[in-house]
Amino acid sequence: MTIVRFNQWEEFIEELKSSAPDDRVVRLTFSTRYDARGTAHLTMVAGFLHRETIVECVHPLGVQPQDPSSDRAKTLRGLLEERKRYLEGQGYLVKP
């Protein structure tokens, strides 16, 4: 199995259009990773399976907001929802 990773959403979308998965499923979620000091860093990950290849977009978002009601947390949730709506509008089934 091969993994193809994009860091730019637009490049990922171009690849999705040219190599759409047969099942039309795209995974979209947040991932949390911790640095050596225990600080949580948030990443948005989108991906799909095309034959024997995993195609994904990894978008680092910086330090995870501690307050879920903060403006930054709302902005990040809005970004996730915006991308989900876009993918669904293109006929994809979006799963976490």
Short mmCIF file of C-alpha atoms in Angstrom, two decimals:
data_model
loop_
_atom_site.label_atom_id
_atom_site.label_comp_id
_atom_site.label_asym_id
_atom_site.label_seq_id
_atom_site.Cartn_x
_atom_site.Cartn_y
_atom_site.Cartn_z
CA MET A 1 0.00 0.00 0.00
CA THR A 2 1.22 3.50 -0.85
CA ILE A 3 0.42 6.76 0.94
CA VAL A 4 0.28 9.99 -1.02
CA ARG A 5 0.22 13.03 1.24
CA PHE A 6 -0.69 16.60 0.35
CA ASN A 7 -0.23 19.63 2.59
CA GLN A 8 -2.43 21.93 0.52
CA TRP A 9 -6.21 21.48 0.45
CA GLU A 10 -6.43 22.62 -3.18
CA GLU A 11 -3.93 19.95 -4.32
CA PHE A 12 -5.86 17.31 -2.40
CA ILE A 13 -9.11 18.37 -4.08
CA GLU A 14 -7.47 18.18 -7.53
CA GLU A 15 -6.27 14.66 -6.75
CA LEU A 16 -9.71 13.70 -5.43
CA LYS A 17 -11.31 14.88 -8.65
CA SER A 18 -8.86 12.93 -10.82
CA SER A 19 -8.78 9.75 -8.68
CA ALA A 20 -12.17 9.65 -6.97
CA PRO A 21 -12.76 6.61 -4.77
CA ASP A 22 -15.25 4.08 -6.13
CA ASP A 23 -17.29 4.18 -2.91
CA ARG A 24 -17.27 8.03 -2.85
CA VAL A 25 -16.17 7.99 0.83
CA VAL A 26 -13.82 10.68 2.14
CA ARG A 27 -12.64 10.68 5.75
CA LEU A 28 -12.39 14.09 7.42
CA THR A 29 -11.38 14.55 11.04
CA PHE A 30 -9.20 16.33 13.56
CA SER A 31 -6.13 14.58 14.91
CA THR A 32 -4.31 15.58 18.10
CA ARG A 33 -0.60 15.05 18.54
CA TYR A 34 1.48 15.94 21.56
CA ASP A 35 4.96 17.42 21.56
CA ALA A 36 7.73 16.56 24.05
CA ARG A 37 6.29 19.07 26.56
CA GLY A 38 2.82 17.55 26.38
CA THR A 39 1.31 20.41 24.40
CA ALA A 40 -1.56 19.30 22.16
CA HIS A 41 -1.25 20.24 18.49
CA LEU A 42 -4.29 19.95 16.24
CA THR A 43 -4.22 18.70 12.66
CA MET A 44 -7.07 18.35 10.18
CA VAL A 45 -6.79 15.17 8.13
CA ALA A 46 -8.80 14.34 5.02
CA GLY A 47 -8.28 11.17 3.04
CA PHE A 48 -9.62 8.50 0.77
CA LEU A 49 -8.63 5.10 -0.55
CA HIS A 50 -7.96 4.76 -4.28
CA ARG A 51 -7.19 1.15 -5.21
CA GLU A 52 -4.01 0.34 -3.25
CA THR A 53 -3.25 3.96 -2.39
CA ILE A 54 -4.22 6.12 0.56
CA VAL A 55 -4.48 9.74 -0.50
CA GLU A 56 -4.57 12.26 2.33
CA CYS A 57 -4.30 15.93 3.13
CA VAL A 58 -2.66 16.84 6.41
CA HIS A 59 -3.34 20.42 7.51
CA PRO A 60 -1.51 21.45 10.71
CA LEU A 61 -3.65 23.91 12.68
CA GLY A 62 -1.32 24.73 15.57
CA VAL A 63 -1.85 24.43 19.28
CA GLN A 64 -5.23 22.99 20.22
CA PRO A 65 -7.49 25.60 21.84
CA GLN A 66 -8.01 24.88 25.53
CA ASP A 67 -11.40 26.55 25.63
CA PRO A 68 -13.89 24.85 23.27
CA SER A 69 -16.01 28.00 23.22
CA SER A 70 -13.14 30.30 22.20
CA ASP A 71 -13.17 32.15 18.89
CA ARG A 72 -10.26 30.03 17.64
CA ALA A 73 -12.09 26.77 18.46
CA LYS A 74 -15.18 28.06 16.66
CA THR A 75 -13.09 29.03 13.64
CA LEU A 76 -11.55 25.56 13.46
CA ARG A 77 -14.93 23.84 13.74
CA GLY A 78 -16.19 26.18 11.03
CA LEU A 79 -13.31 25.16 8.76
CA LEU A 80 -14.15 21.49 9.28
CA GLU A 81 -17.83 22.12 8.52
CA GLU A 82 -16.97 24.21 5.44
CA ARG A 83 -14.82 21.43 4.01
CA LYS A 84 -17.41 18.80 4.88
CA ARG A 85 -20.16 20.79 3.12
CA TYR A 86 -17.93 21.23 0.07
CA LEU A 87 -17.19 17.50 -0.18
CA GLU A 88 -20.83 16.56 0.33
CA GLY A 89 -21.79 19.11 -2.31
CA GLN A 90 -19.48 17.28 -4.73
CA GLY A 91 -21.34 14.04 -4.04
CA TYR A 92 -18.95 12.45 -1.51
CA LEU A 93 -19.98 10.68 1.66
CA VAL A 94 -17.96 12.28 4.47
CA LYS A 95 -17.10 10.13 7.47
CA PRO A 96 -14.97 10.84 10.54
#
